[in-house]
Amino acid sequence: AQTVTQSQPEMSVQEAETVTLSCTYDTSESDYYLFWYKQPPSRQMILVIRQEAYKQQNATENRFSVNFQKAAKSFSLKISDSQLGDAAMYFCAYRSWSGGGADGLTFGKGTHLIIQP
Amino acid sequence: DSGVTQTPKHLITATGQRVTLRCSPRSGDLSVYWYQQSLDQGLQFLIQYYNGEERAKGNILERFSAQQFPDLHSELNLSSLELGDSALYFCASSASESTEQYFGPGTRLTVT
């Protein structure tokens, strides 16, 4: 079974600065997807960014980018120019893709991101 | 707004009771997923349906069951409820099994 580990329970950053959230995962599969989801105090789960394992290029969405290191099984999220609205729990998630099969997401325990004004 | 709707928003019930949670996926999405978020277990995948058929099972208890109807809405049935079943239950949907999942606002279940 796959596991996802987020080793930082809480991170704090000054507004406008850059912060990196760490995520590692364990899998024996070669094809899979990785995601970062954001959960603000409203509890809504919001997709931030997605990465396909077969793509070498790191995904980017505006101020959000990832550093995907497949050999190291590492998938970190970088948030540039942090804004107060970025304050939330951030969850790293893994999803396998095995020959047309299907599966749910496996989540890490989350990192609570605090933005200091 | 993700386009996924869930009802009810909040549910309070007693131990031993049975409840049904409802989910309507985004328009055109064929896949529906159910997740449980609790303080003890974190976010856990329960079950997935694709176009009416069960496709994958996660850590779903035998007391829990789900189904997806011809109009693609889904229901999660929780029976013989225990205090430990208190959690936030999310439904998510995706267009296909290879695309990203979009989450509904969740149903907060409190078992007293």
PDB file of C-alpha atoms in Angstrom:
ATOM      1  CA  ALA A   1       0.000   0.000   0.000  1.00  0.00           C
ATOM      2  CA  GLN A   2       1.090   3.514  -0.711  1.00  0.00           C
ATOM      3  CA  THR A   3       1.886   5.939   2.067  1.00  0.00           C
ATOM      4  CA  VAL A   4       2.243   9.703   2.054  1.00  0.00           C
ATOM      5  CA  THR A   5       4.266  11.533   4.687  1.00  0.00           C
ATOM      6  CA  GLN A   6       4.176  15.227   5.492  1.00  0.00           C
ATOM      7  CA  SER A   7       6.820  15.792   8.113  1.00  0.00           C
ATOM      8  CA  GLN A   8       5.932  19.404   8.927  1.00  0.00           C
ATOM      9  CA  PRO A   9       2.768  19.610  11.065  1.00  0.00           C
ATOM     10  CA  GLU A  10       2.930  23.402  10.983  1.00  0.00           C
ATOM     11  CA  MET A  11       4.784  26.064   9.031  1.00  0.00           C
ATOM     12  CA  SER A  12       4.800  29.831   9.411  1.00  0.00           C
ATOM     13  CA  VAL A  13       5.820  32.428   6.823  1.00  0.00           C
ATOM     14  CA  GLN A  14       5.742  36.190   6.523  1.00  0.00           C
ATOM     15  CA  GLU A  15       3.338  37.656   4.017  1.00  0.00           C
ATOM     16  CA  ALA A  16       4.962  38.143   0.576  1.00  0.00           C
ATOM     17  CA  GLU A  17       7.710  35.628   1.302  1.00  0.00           C
ATOM     18  CA  THR A  18       8.219  32.146  -0.130  1.00  0.00           C
ATOM     19  CA  VAL A  19       7.520  28.899   1.706  1.00  0.00           C
ATOM     20  CA  THR A  20       8.082  25.263   0.780  1.00  0.00           C
ATOM     21  CA  LEU A  21       5.969  22.412   2.115  1.00  0.00           C
ATOM     22  CA  SER A  22       7.482  18.934   2.078  1.00  0.00           C
ATOM     23  CA  CYS A  23       5.936  15.642   1.058  1.00  0.00           C
ATOM     24  CA  THR A  24       7.410  12.202   0.563  1.00  0.00           C
ATOM     25  CA  TYR A  25       5.652   9.064  -0.540  1.00  0.00           C
ATOM     26  CA  ASP A  26       6.275   5.384  -0.773  1.00  0.00           C
ATOM     27  CA  THR A  27       5.155   3.310  -3.735  1.00  0.00           C
ATOM     28  CA  SER A  28       6.304   0.453  -5.926  1.00  0.00           C
ATOM     29  CA  GLU A  29       4.310   1.731  -8.895  1.00  0.00           C
ATOM     30  CA  SER A  30       5.796   3.582 -11.828  1.00  0.00           C
ATOM     31  CA  ASP A  31       2.692   5.396 -12.976  1.00  0.00           C
ATOM     32  CA  TYR A  32       0.794   7.594 -10.595  1.00  0.00           C
ATOM     33  CA  TYR A  33      -0.460  11.091  -9.893  1.00  0.00           C
ATOM     34  CA  LEU A  34       0.424  13.481  -7.112  1.00  0.00           C
ATOM     35  CA  PHE A  35      -1.669  16.367  -5.866  1.00  0.00           C
ATOM     36  CA  TRP A  36      -1.660  19.196  -3.387  1.00  0.00           C
ATOM     37  CA  TYR A  37      -5.000  20.152  -1.869  1.00  0.00           C
ATOM     38  CA  LYS A  38      -5.722  23.161   0.303  1.00  0.00           C
ATOM     39  CA  GLN A  39      -8.282  23.115   3.127  1.00  0.00           C
ATOM     40  CA  PRO A  40      -9.051  26.580   4.535  1.00  0.00           C
ATOM     41  CA  PRO A  41     -11.063  27.074   7.741  1.00  0.00           C
ATOM     42  CA  SER A  42     -14.254  26.619   5.700  1.00  0.00           C
ATOM     43  CA  ARG A  43     -13.190  22.920   5.390  1.00  0.00           C
ATOM     44  CA  GLN A  44     -13.661  22.954   1.620  1.00  0.00           C
ATOM     45  CA  MET A  45     -11.024  20.819  -0.144  1.00  0.00           C
ATOM     46  CA  ILE A  46      -9.526  22.828  -2.999  1.00  0.00           C
ATOM     47  CA  LEU A  47      -7.211  21.373  -5.625  1.00  0.00           C
ATOM     48  CA  VAL A  48      -4.022  23.436  -5.840  1.00  0.00           C
ATOM     49  CA  ILE A  49      -1.834  21.560  -8.286  1.00  0.00           C
ATOM     50  CA  ARG A  50      -1.417  18.197  -9.994  1.00  0.00           C
ATOM     51  CA  GLN A  51       1.637  16.292 -11.263  1.00  0.00           C
ATOM     52  CA  GLU A  52       1.740  13.187 -13.442  1.00  0.00           C
ATOM     53  CA  ALA A  53       4.641  10.884 -12.570  1.00  0.00           C
ATOM     54  CA  TYR A  54       5.608  10.342 -16.210  1.00  0.00           C
ATOM     55  CA  LYS A  55       6.171  14.071 -16.731  1.00  0.00           C
ATOM     56  CA  GLN A  56       9.655  15.308 -15.910  1.00  0.00           C
ATOM     57  CA  GLN A  57       8.608  18.938 -15.997  1.00  0.00           C
ATOM     58  CA  ASN A  58       7.447  20.313 -12.673  1.00  0.00           C
ATOM     59  CA  ALA A  59       3.877  21.586 -12.586  1.00  0.00           C
ATOM     60  CA  THR A  60       3.194  25.276 -12.017  1.00  0.00           C
ATOM     61  CA  GLU A  61      -0.025  27.153 -11.261  1.00  0.00           C
ATOM     62  CA  ASN A  62       0.508  30.884 -10.835  1.00  0.00           C
ATOM     63  CA  ARG A  63       2.271  31.350  -7.449  1.00  0.00           C
ATOM     64  CA  PHE A  64       2.262  27.613  -6.751  1.00  0.00           C
ATOM     65  CA  SER A  65       4.900  25.255  -8.099  1.00  0.00           C
ATOM     66  CA  VAL A  66       6.167  21.808  -7.234  1.00  0.00           C
ATOM     67  CA  ASN A  67       9.563  20.172  -7.055  1.00  0.00           C
ATOM     68  CA  PHE A  68       8.954  16.577  -8.130  1.00  0.00           C
ATOM     69  CA  GLN A  69      11.863  14.213  -7.564  1.00  0.00           C
ATOM     70  CA  LYS A  70      10.663  10.792  -8.715  1.00  0.00           C
ATOM     71  CA  ALA A  71      13.746   8.823  -7.712  1.00  0.00           C
ATOM     72  CA  ALA A  72      13.697  10.349  -4.245  1.00  0.00           C
ATOM     73  CA  LYS A  73       9.884  10.000  -4.055  1.00  0.00           C
ATOM     74  CA  SER A  74       9.615  13.610  -3.042  1.00  0.00           C
ATOM     75  CA  PHE A  75       6.943  16.134  -4.006  1.00  0.00           C
ATOM     76  CA  SER A  76       7.280  19.540  -2.371  1.00  0.00           C
ATOM     77  CA  LEU A  77       5.038  22.557  -2.869  1.00  0.00           C
ATOM     78  CA  LYS A  78       6.493  26.055  -3.172  1.00  0.00           C
ATOM     79  CA  ILE A  79       4.244  29.036  -2.568  1.00  0.00           C
ATOM     80  CA  SER A  80       5.704  32.322  -3.773  1.00  0.00           C
ATOM     81  CA  ASP A  81       4.609  35.777  -2.636  1.00  0.00           C
ATOM     82  CA  SER A  82       2.539  34.301   0.208  1.00  0.00           C
ATOM     83  CA  GLN A  83      -0.814  35.946   0.796  1.00  0.00           C
ATOM     84  CA  LEU A  84      -3.102  35.939   3.827  1.00  0.00           C
ATOM     85  CA  GLY A  85      -5.588  33.858   1.836  1.00  0.00           C
ATOM     86  CA  ASP A  86      -3.031  31.079   1.548  1.00  0.00           C
ATOM     87  CA  ALA A  87      -3.440  30.281   5.241  1.00  0.00           C
ATOM     88  CA  ALA A  88      -4.882  26.765   5.386  1.00  0.00           C
ATOM     89  CA  MET A  89      -4.131  23.092   5.890  1.00  0.00           C
ATOM     90  CA  TYR A  90      -2.277  21.680   2.909  1.00  0.00           C
ATOM     91  CA  PHE A  91      -2.571  18.013   2.054  1.00  0.00           C
ATOM     92  CA  CYS A  92      -0.320  16.053  -0.248  1.00  0.00           C
ATOM     93  CA  ALA A  93      -2.123  13.202  -1.999  1.00  0.00           C
ATOM     94  CA  TYR A  94      -1.166  10.192  -4.119  1.00  0.00           C
ATOM     95  CA  ARG A  95      -3.233   8.344  -6.622  1.00  0.00           C
ATOM     96  CA  SER A  96      -2.174   5.227  -8.454  1.00  0.00           C
ATOM     97  CA  TRP A  97      -2.941   4.550 -12.061  1.00  0.00           C
ATOM     98  CA  SER A  98      -2.623   0.922 -12.905  1.00  0.00           C
ATOM     99  CA  GLY A  99      -3.643  -0.005 -16.433  1.00  0.00           C
ATOM    100  CA  GLY A 100      -7.053   1.584 -16.540  1.00  0.00           C
ATOM    101  CA  GLY A 101      -7.888   0.783 -12.985  1.00  0.00           C
ATOM    102  CA  ALA A 102      -9.137   3.244 -10.465  1.00  0.00           C
ATOM    103  CA  ASP A 103      -8.378   4.199  -6.939  1.00  0.00           C
ATOM    104  CA  GLY A 104      -9.011   6.847  -4.387  1.00  0.00           C
ATOM    105  CA  LEU A 105      -6.551   9.380  -3.089  1.00  0.00           C
ATOM    106  CA  THR A 106      -4.117   8.547  -0.299  1.00  0.00           C
ATOM    107  CA  PHE A 107      -3.519  11.646   1.803  1.00  0.00           C
ATOM    108  CA  GLY A 108      -0.774  12.771   4.108  1.00  0.00           C
ATOM    109  CA  LYS A 109      -1.662  14.124   7.534  1.00  0.00           C
ATOM    110  CA  GLY A 110      -1.369  17.714   6.385  1.00  0.00           C
ATOM    111  CA  THR A 111       0.689  20.823   7.098  1.00  0.00           C
ATOM    112  CA  HIS A 112      -0.933  23.799   8.769  1.00  0.00           C
ATOM    113  CA  LEU A 113       0.351  26.926   7.034  1.00  0.00           C
ATOM    114  CA  ILE A 114       0.237  30.193   8.977  1.00  0.00           C
ATOM    115  CA  ILE A 115       0.757  33.500   7.189  1.00  0.00           C
ATOM    116  CA  GLN A 116       2.147  36.273   9.395  1.00  0.00           C
ATOM    117  CA  PRO A 117       1.030  39.771   8.265  1.00  0.00           C
TER     118      PRO A 117
ATOM    119  CA  ASP B   1     -17.724  26.411  -5.687  1.00  0.00           C
ATOM    120  CA  SER B   2     -16.590  23.049  -7.071  1.00  0.00           C
ATOM    121  CA  GLY B   3     -19.967  22.136  -8.565  1.00  0.00           C
ATOM    122  CA  VAL B   4     -20.282  19.098  -6.295  1.00  0.00           C
ATOM    123  CA  THR B   5     -23.199  19.313  -3.877  1.00  0.00           C
ATOM    124  CA  GLN B   6     -23.718  17.406  -0.667  1.00  0.00           C
ATOM    125  CA  THR B   7     -26.690  17.219   1.653  1.00  0.00           C
ATOM    126  CA  PRO B   8     -27.218  17.654   4.493  1.00  0.00           C
ATOM    127  CA  LYS B   9     -24.476  20.026   5.667  1.00  0.00           C
ATOM    128  CA  HIS B  10     -24.804  18.913   9.249  1.00  0.00           C
ATOM    129  CA  LEU B  11     -26.301  15.814  10.823  1.00  0.00           C
ATOM    130  CA  ILE B  12     -26.645  14.981  14.499  1.00  0.00           C
ATOM    131  CA  THR B  13     -27.836  11.529  15.471  1.00  0.00           C
ATOM    132  CA  ALA B  14     -27.578   8.973  18.232  1.00  0.00           C
ATOM    133  CA  THR B  15     -25.522   5.827  18.513  1.00  0.00           C
ATOM    134  CA  GLY B  16     -27.096   2.813  16.844  1.00  0.00           C
ATOM    135  CA  GLN B  17     -28.965   4.880  14.285  1.00  0.00           C
ATOM    136  CA  ARG B  18     -28.712   4.856  10.490  1.00  0.00           C
ATOM    137  CA  VAL B  19     -28.178   7.882   8.235  1.00  0.00           C
ATOM    138  CA  THR B  20     -27.913   8.567   4.521  1.00  0.00           C
ATOM    139  CA  LEU B  21     -25.625  11.163   3.010  1.00  0.00           C
ATOM    140  CA  ARG B  22     -26.290  12.408  -0.497  1.00  0.00           C
ATOM    141  CA  CYS B  23     -23.954  13.674  -3.189  1.00  0.00           C
ATOM    142  CA  SER B  24     -24.552  15.152  -6.630  1.00  0.00           C
ATOM    143  CA  PRO B  25     -21.433  15.217  -8.824  1.00  0.00           C
ATOM    144  CA  ARG B  26     -20.416  17.983 -11.179  1.00  0.00           C
ATOM    145  CA  SER B  27     -22.348  17.989 -14.414  1.00  0.00           C
ATOM    146  CA  GLY B  28     -20.906  15.377 -16.736  1.00  0.00           C
ATOM    147  CA  ASP B  29     -18.731  13.652 -14.125  1.00  0.00           C
ATOM    148  CA  LEU B  30     -19.162   9.888 -14.076  1.00  0.00           C
ATOM    149  CA  SER B  31     -16.961   9.043 -11.102  1.00  0.00           C
ATOM    150  CA  VAL B  32     -17.926   9.630  -7.482  1.00  0.00           C
ATOM    151  CA  TYR B  33     -15.678   9.099  -4.469  1.00  0.00           C
ATOM    152  CA  TRP B  34     -16.442   9.135  -0.760  1.00  0.00           C
ATOM    153  CA  TYR B  35     -13.919  10.175   1.899  1.00  0.00           C
ATOM    154  CA  GLN B  36     -13.994  10.419   5.683  1.00  0.00           C
ATOM    155  CA  GLN B  37     -12.031  13.069   7.585  1.00  0.00           C
ATOM    156  CA  SER B  38     -11.636  12.559  11.326  1.00  0.00           C
ATOM    157  CA  LEU B  39      -9.142  13.758  13.901  1.00  0.00           C
ATOM    158  CA  ASP B  40      -7.980  10.203  14.589  1.00  0.00           C
ATOM    159  CA  GLN B  41      -7.701   8.819  11.055  1.00  0.00           C
ATOM    160  CA  GLY B  42      -7.166  11.924   8.955  1.00  0.00           C
ATOM    161  CA  LEU B  43      -8.523  11.842   5.409  1.00  0.00           C
ATOM    162  CA  GLN B  44      -9.412   8.337   4.283  1.00  0.00           C
ATOM    163  CA  PHE B  45     -10.764   7.049   0.997  1.00  0.00           C
ATOM    164  CA  LEU B  46     -13.895   4.953   1.487  1.00  0.00           C
ATOM    165  CA  ILE B  47     -15.298   3.907  -1.887  1.00  0.00           C
ATOM    166  CA  GLN B  48     -15.557   4.862  -5.562  1.00  0.00           C
ATOM    167  CA  TYR B  49     -18.315   4.453  -8.119  1.00  0.00           C
ATOM    168  CA  TYR B  50     -18.026   4.925 -11.841  1.00  0.00           C
ATOM    169  CA  ASN B  51     -21.164   5.248 -13.946  1.00  0.00           C
ATOM    170  CA  GLY B  52     -23.207   3.245 -11.474  1.00  0.00           C
ATOM    171  CA  GLU B  53     -20.701   0.501 -10.745  1.00  0.00           C
ATOM    172  CA  GLU B  54     -18.435   0.081  -7.748  1.00  0.00           C
ATOM    173  CA  ARG B  55     -14.822   0.513  -8.900  1.00  0.00           C
ATOM    174  CA  ALA B  56     -12.616   0.706  -5.832  1.00  0.00           C
ATOM    175  CA  LYS B  57     -12.871   0.193  -2.111  1.00  0.00           C
ATOM    176  CA  GLY B  58     -10.773   1.771   0.577  1.00  0.00           C
ATOM    177  CA  ASN B  59     -11.118   1.640   4.338  1.00  0.00           C
ATOM    178  CA  ILE B  60     -14.877   1.338   4.342  1.00  0.00           C
ATOM    179  CA  LEU B  61     -16.469  -0.428   7.279  1.00  0.00           C
ATOM    180  CA  GLU B  62     -18.988  -3.225   6.718  1.00  0.00           C
ATOM    181  CA  ARG B  63     -21.594  -1.043   8.461  1.00  0.00           C
ATOM    182  CA  PHE B  64     -21.200   1.469   5.637  1.00  0.00           C
ATOM    183  CA  SER B  65     -22.489   1.058   2.102  1.00  0.00           C
ATOM    184  CA  ALA B  66     -22.902   3.245  -0.941  1.00  0.00           C
ATOM    185  CA  GLN B  67     -24.515   3.289  -4.335  1.00  0.00           C
ATOM    186  CA  GLN B  68     -24.625   5.439  -7.441  1.00  0.00           C
ATOM    187  CA  PHE B  69     -27.934   5.906  -9.179  1.00  0.00           C
ATOM    188  CA  PRO B  70     -28.716   6.197 -12.929  1.00  0.00           C
ATOM    189  CA  ASP B  71     -28.776   9.998 -12.661  1.00  0.00           C
ATOM    190  CA  LEU B  72     -25.225   9.668 -11.236  1.00  0.00           C
ATOM    191  CA  HIS B  73     -25.981  10.997  -7.786  1.00  0.00           C
ATOM    192  CA  SER B  74     -24.615   8.880  -4.969  1.00  0.00           C
ATOM    193  CA  GLU B  75     -25.660   8.019  -1.440  1.00  0.00           C
ATOM    194  CA  LEU B  76     -23.530   6.827   1.454  1.00  0.00           C
ATOM    195  CA  ASN B  77     -25.407   4.827   4.066  1.00  0.00           C
ATOM    196  CA  LEU B  78     -23.997   4.570   7.571  1.00  0.00           C
ATOM    197  CA  SER B  79     -25.662   2.166   9.985  1.00  0.00           C
ATOM    198  CA  SER B  80     -25.284   1.061  13.613  1.00  0.00           C
ATOM    199  CA  LEU B  81     -23.541   4.338  14.204  1.00  0.00           C
ATOM    200  CA  GLU B  82     -20.850   4.626  16.851  1.00  0.00           C
ATOM    201  CA  LEU B  83     -19.306   7.667  18.504  1.00  0.00           C
ATOM    202  CA  GLY B  84     -16.163   7.100  16.440  1.00  0.00           C
ATOM    203  CA  ASP B  85     -18.102   7.590  13.226  1.00  0.00           C
ATOM    204  CA  SER B  86     -18.353  11.301  13.968  1.00  0.00           C
ATOM    205  CA  ALA B  87     -16.453  12.955  11.128  1.00  0.00           C
ATOM    206  CA  LEU B  88     -16.622  15.122   8.068  1.00  0.00           C
ATOM    207  CA  TYR B  89     -17.701  13.074   5.056  1.00  0.00           C
ATOM    208  CA  PHE B  90     -16.667  14.330   1.652  1.00  0.00           C
ATOM    209  CA  CYS B  91     -17.888  13.389  -1.758  1.00  0.00           C
ATOM    210  CA  ALA B  92     -15.687  14.098  -4.773  1.00  0.00           C
ATOM    211  CA  SER B  93     -16.280  13.657  -8.472  1.00  0.00           C
ATOM    212  CA  SER B  94     -14.162  13.439 -11.595  1.00  0.00           C
ATOM    213  CA  ALA B  95     -14.882  13.324 -15.295  1.00  0.00           C
ATOM    214  CA  SER B  96     -13.033  10.051 -15.704  1.00  0.00           C
ATOM    215  CA  GLU B  97     -10.841   7.812 -13.617  1.00  0.00           C
ATOM    216  CA  SER B  98      -7.702   9.598 -14.731  1.00  0.00           C
ATOM    217  CA  THR B  99      -8.631  13.176 -14.028  1.00  0.00           C
ATOM    218  CA  GLU B 100      -8.505  15.262 -10.904  1.00  0.00           C
ATOM    219  CA  GLN B 101     -11.161  14.988  -8.229  1.00  0.00           C
ATOM    220  CA  TYR B 102     -13.262  17.939  -7.139  1.00  0.00           C
ATOM    221  CA  PHE B 103     -14.628  17.892  -3.624  1.00  0.00           C
ATOM    222  CA  GLY B 104     -18.003  18.876  -2.292  1.00  0.00           C
ATOM    223  CA  PRO B 105     -18.388  20.975   0.878  1.00  0.00           C
ATOM    224  CA  GLY B 106     -18.798  17.888   3.064  1.00  0.00           C
ATOM    225  CA  THR B 107     -21.383  16.635   5.548  1.00  0.00           C
ATOM    226  CA  ARG B 108     -20.511  17.029   9.220  1.00  0.00           C
ATOM    227  CA  LEU B 109     -21.821  13.981  11.098  1.00  0.00           C
ATOM    228  CA  THR B 110     -22.012  14.075  14.875  1.00  0.00           C
ATOM    229  CA  VAL B 111     -22.956  10.882  16.712  1.00  0.00           C
ATOM    230  CA  THR B 112     -24.021  11.413  20.330  1.00  0.00           C
TER     231      THR B 112
END
